[in-house]
CSV table of C-alpha atoms in Angstrom, one decimal:
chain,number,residue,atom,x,y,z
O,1,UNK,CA,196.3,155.6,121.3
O,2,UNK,CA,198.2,158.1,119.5
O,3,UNK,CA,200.7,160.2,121.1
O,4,UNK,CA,202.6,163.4,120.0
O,5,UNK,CA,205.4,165.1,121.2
O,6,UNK,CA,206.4,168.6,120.7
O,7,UNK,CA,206.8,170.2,117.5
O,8,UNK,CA,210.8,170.5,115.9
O,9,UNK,CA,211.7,172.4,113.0
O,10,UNK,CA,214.4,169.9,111.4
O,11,UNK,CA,215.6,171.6,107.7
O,12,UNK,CA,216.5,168.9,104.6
O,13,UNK,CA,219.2,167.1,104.6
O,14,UNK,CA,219.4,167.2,108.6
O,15,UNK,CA,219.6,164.5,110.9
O,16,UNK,CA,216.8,165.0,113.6
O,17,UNK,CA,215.9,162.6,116.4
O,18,UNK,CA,212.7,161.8,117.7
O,19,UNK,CA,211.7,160.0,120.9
O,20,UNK,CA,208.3,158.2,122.0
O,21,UNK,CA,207.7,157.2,125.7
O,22,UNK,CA,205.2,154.0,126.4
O,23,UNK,CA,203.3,153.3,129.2
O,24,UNK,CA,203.4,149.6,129.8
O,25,UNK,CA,200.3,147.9,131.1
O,26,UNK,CA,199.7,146.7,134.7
O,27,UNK,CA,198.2,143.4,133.3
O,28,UNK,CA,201.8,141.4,132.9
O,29,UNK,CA,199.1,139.3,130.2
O,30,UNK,CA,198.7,142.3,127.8
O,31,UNK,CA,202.6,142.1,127.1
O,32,UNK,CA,204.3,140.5,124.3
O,33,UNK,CA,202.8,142.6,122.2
O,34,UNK,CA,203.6,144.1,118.7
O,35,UNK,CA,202.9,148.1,117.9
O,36,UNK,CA,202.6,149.4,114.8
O,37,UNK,CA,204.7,152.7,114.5
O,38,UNK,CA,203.9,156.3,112.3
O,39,UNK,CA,205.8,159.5,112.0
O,40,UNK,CA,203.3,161.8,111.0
O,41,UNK,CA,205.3,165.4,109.8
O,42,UNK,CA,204.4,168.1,108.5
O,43,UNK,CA,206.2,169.2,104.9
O,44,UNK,CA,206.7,172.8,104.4
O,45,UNK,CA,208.8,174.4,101.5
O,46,UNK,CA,211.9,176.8,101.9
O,47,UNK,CA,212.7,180.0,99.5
O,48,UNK,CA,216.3,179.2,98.3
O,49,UNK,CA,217.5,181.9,98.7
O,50,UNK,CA,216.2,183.4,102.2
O,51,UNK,CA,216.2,179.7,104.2
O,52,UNK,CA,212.8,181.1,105.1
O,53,UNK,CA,209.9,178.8,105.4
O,54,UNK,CA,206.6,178.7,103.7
O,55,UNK,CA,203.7,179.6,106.2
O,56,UNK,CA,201.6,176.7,105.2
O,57,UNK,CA,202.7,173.2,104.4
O,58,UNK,CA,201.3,169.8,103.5
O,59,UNK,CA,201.2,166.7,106.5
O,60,UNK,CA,202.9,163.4,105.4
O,61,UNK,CA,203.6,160.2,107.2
O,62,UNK,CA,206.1,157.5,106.7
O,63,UNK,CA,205.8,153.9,108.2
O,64,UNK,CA,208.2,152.8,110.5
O,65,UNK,CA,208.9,148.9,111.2
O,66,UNK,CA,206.6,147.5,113.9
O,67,UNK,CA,207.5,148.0,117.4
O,68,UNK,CA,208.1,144.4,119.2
O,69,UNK,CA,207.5,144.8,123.0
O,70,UNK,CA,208.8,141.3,124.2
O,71,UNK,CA,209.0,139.8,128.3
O,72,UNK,CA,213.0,140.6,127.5
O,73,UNK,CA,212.6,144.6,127.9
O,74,UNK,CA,210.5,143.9,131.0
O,75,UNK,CA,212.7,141.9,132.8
O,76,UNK,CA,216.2,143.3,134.6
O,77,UNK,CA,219.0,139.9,134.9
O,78,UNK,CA,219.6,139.3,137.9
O,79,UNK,CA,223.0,137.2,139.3
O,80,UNK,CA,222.5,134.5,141.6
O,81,UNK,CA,225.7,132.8,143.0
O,82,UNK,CA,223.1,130.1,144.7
O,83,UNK,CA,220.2,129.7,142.1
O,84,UNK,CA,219.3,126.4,144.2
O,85,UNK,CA,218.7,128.3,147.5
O,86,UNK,CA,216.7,131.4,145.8
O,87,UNK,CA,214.9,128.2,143.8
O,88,UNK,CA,213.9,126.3,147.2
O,89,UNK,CA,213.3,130.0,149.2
O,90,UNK,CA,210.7,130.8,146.1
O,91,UNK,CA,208.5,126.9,147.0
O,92,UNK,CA,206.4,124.6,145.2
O,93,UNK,CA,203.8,126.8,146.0
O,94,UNK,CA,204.8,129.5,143.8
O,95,UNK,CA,205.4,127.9,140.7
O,96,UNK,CA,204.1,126.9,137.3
O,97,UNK,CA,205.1,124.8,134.9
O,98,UNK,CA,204.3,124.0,131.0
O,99,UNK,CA,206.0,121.5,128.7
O,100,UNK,CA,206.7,122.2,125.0
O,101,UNK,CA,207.9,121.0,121.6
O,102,UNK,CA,210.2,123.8,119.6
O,103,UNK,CA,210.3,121.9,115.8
O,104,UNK,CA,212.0,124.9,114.5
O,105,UNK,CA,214.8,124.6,116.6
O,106,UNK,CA,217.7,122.1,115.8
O,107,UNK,CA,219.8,121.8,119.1
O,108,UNK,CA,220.0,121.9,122.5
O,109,UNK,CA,222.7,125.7,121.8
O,110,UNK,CA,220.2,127.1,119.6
O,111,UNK,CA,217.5,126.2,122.0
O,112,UNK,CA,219.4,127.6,124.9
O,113,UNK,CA,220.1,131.1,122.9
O,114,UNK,CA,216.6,131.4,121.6
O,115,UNK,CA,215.5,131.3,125.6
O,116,UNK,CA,217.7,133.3,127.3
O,117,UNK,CA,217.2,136.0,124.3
O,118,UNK,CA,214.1,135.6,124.9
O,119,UNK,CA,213.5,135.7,128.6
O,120,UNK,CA,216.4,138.0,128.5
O,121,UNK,CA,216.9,136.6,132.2
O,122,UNK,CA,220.3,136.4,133.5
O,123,UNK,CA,222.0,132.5,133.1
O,124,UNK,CA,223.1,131.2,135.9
O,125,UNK,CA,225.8,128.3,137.3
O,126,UNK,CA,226.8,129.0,133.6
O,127,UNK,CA,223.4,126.7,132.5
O,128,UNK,CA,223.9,129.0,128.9
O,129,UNK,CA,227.2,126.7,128.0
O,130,UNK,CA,226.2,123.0,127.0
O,131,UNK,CA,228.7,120.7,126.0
O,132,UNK,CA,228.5,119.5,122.5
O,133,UNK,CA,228.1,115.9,123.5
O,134,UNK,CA,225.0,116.2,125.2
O,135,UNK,CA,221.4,115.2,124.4
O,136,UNK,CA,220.0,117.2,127.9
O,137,UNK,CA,220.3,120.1,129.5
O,138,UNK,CA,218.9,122.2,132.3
O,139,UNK,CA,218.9,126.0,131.9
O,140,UNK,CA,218.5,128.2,135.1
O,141,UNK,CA,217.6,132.0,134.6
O,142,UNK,CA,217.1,134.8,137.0
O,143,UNK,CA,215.5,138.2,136.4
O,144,UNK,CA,213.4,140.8,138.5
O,145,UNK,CA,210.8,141.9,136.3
O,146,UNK,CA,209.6,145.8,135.9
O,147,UNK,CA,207.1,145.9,138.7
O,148,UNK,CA,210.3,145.0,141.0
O,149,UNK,CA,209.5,141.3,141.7
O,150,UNK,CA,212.2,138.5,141.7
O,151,UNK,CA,211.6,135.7,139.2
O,152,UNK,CA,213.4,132.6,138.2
O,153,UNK,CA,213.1,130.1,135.3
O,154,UNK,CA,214.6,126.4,135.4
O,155,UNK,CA,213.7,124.4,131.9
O,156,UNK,CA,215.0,120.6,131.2
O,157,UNK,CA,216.1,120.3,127.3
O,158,UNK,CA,215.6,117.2,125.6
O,159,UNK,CA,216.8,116.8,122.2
O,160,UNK,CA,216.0,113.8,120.1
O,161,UNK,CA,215.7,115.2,116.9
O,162,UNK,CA,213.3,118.0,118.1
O,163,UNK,CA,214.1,120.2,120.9
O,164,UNK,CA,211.2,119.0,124.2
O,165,UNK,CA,211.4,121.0,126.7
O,166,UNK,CA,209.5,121.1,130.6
O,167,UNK,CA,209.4,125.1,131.7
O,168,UNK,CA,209.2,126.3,135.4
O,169,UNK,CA,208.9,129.8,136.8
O,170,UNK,CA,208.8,130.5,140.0
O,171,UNK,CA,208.0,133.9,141.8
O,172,UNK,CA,206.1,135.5,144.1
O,173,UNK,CA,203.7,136.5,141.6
O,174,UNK,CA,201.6,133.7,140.5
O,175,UNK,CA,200.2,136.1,137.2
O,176,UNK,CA,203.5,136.3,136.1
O,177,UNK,CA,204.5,132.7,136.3
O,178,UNK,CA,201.9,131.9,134.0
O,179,UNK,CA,202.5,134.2,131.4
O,180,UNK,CA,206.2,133.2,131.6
O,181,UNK,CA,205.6,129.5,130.9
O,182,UNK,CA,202.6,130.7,128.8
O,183,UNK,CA,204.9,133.3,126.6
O,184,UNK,CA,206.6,130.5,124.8
């Protein structure tokens, strides 16, 4: 869908800035997503001498890099002083879980920053620090995401020469719990 906004004159050699507004989808499934972006503009010359503008121009567009709409835009952090208690207050009930291998990633810190980044969920109990002596790790994250609902994130690290990993999400929401142990 193509949207506009109004019209600004903006002379050479300007600075101008221009702003789009997105509506993000109710379907939590439709998001990641990646948008391609255009400014369309329309070229008109000026006599030299008066500043004044030709009455007709020519249109022209330029390619802008590719919009990335990613979970971590979506989702507000959230501190919890007691993760355990918001854990065990969400239940069993409302959870989902997935286990993955990351082979690009070479350690439990890189794995940790790639998730919270990700997520961009709120660490908790300081889960984001792991000591450099460690081959496991248990990272806790806590967000609300846009539509106002609490979520939280606990995912065991295992590294043994690739980074395994067992993902659970937990909210009240059980179509965003999937896509968050989905979005990996």
């Amino acid at each position: 869908k193509q949207w506009y906004q109004r019209r600004v004159a903006i002379t050479a050699g300007t600075p101008g800035t221009c702003y789009t507004l997105l509506q993000l989808p109710k379907d939590p499934s439709l998001v990641p997503a990646t948008s391609a972006c255009n400014l369309k503009f329309l070229v008109k010359d000026c006599d030299p001498n008066s500043g004044e503008a030709d009455a007709v121009g020519y249109e022209d567009e330029y390619v802008l890099e590719d919009l990335d709409i990613g979970l971590n835009i979506l989702i507000q952090r959230v501190f919890k002083t007691n993760f355990a208690a918001s854990w065990d207050e969400q239940g069993d009930e409302n959870q989902a879980e997935e286990t993955y291998s990351l082979n690009t990633v070479k350690s439990l810190n890189g794995a940790v920053d790639q998730l919270v980044n990700f997520f961009g969920m709120q660490p908790c109990e300081r889960s984001d620090r792991v000591p450099d002596d460690k081959t496991a790790h248990t990272l806790l994250l806590a967000g609300q995401y846009k539509d106002g609902v609490e979520c939280l994130i606990k995912t065991r690290i295992v590294f043994d020469g690739v980074v395994n990993m067992k993902i659970c999400a937990r909210s009240a929401d059980p179509a965003l719990n999937e896509l968050l142990v989905s979005s990996i």
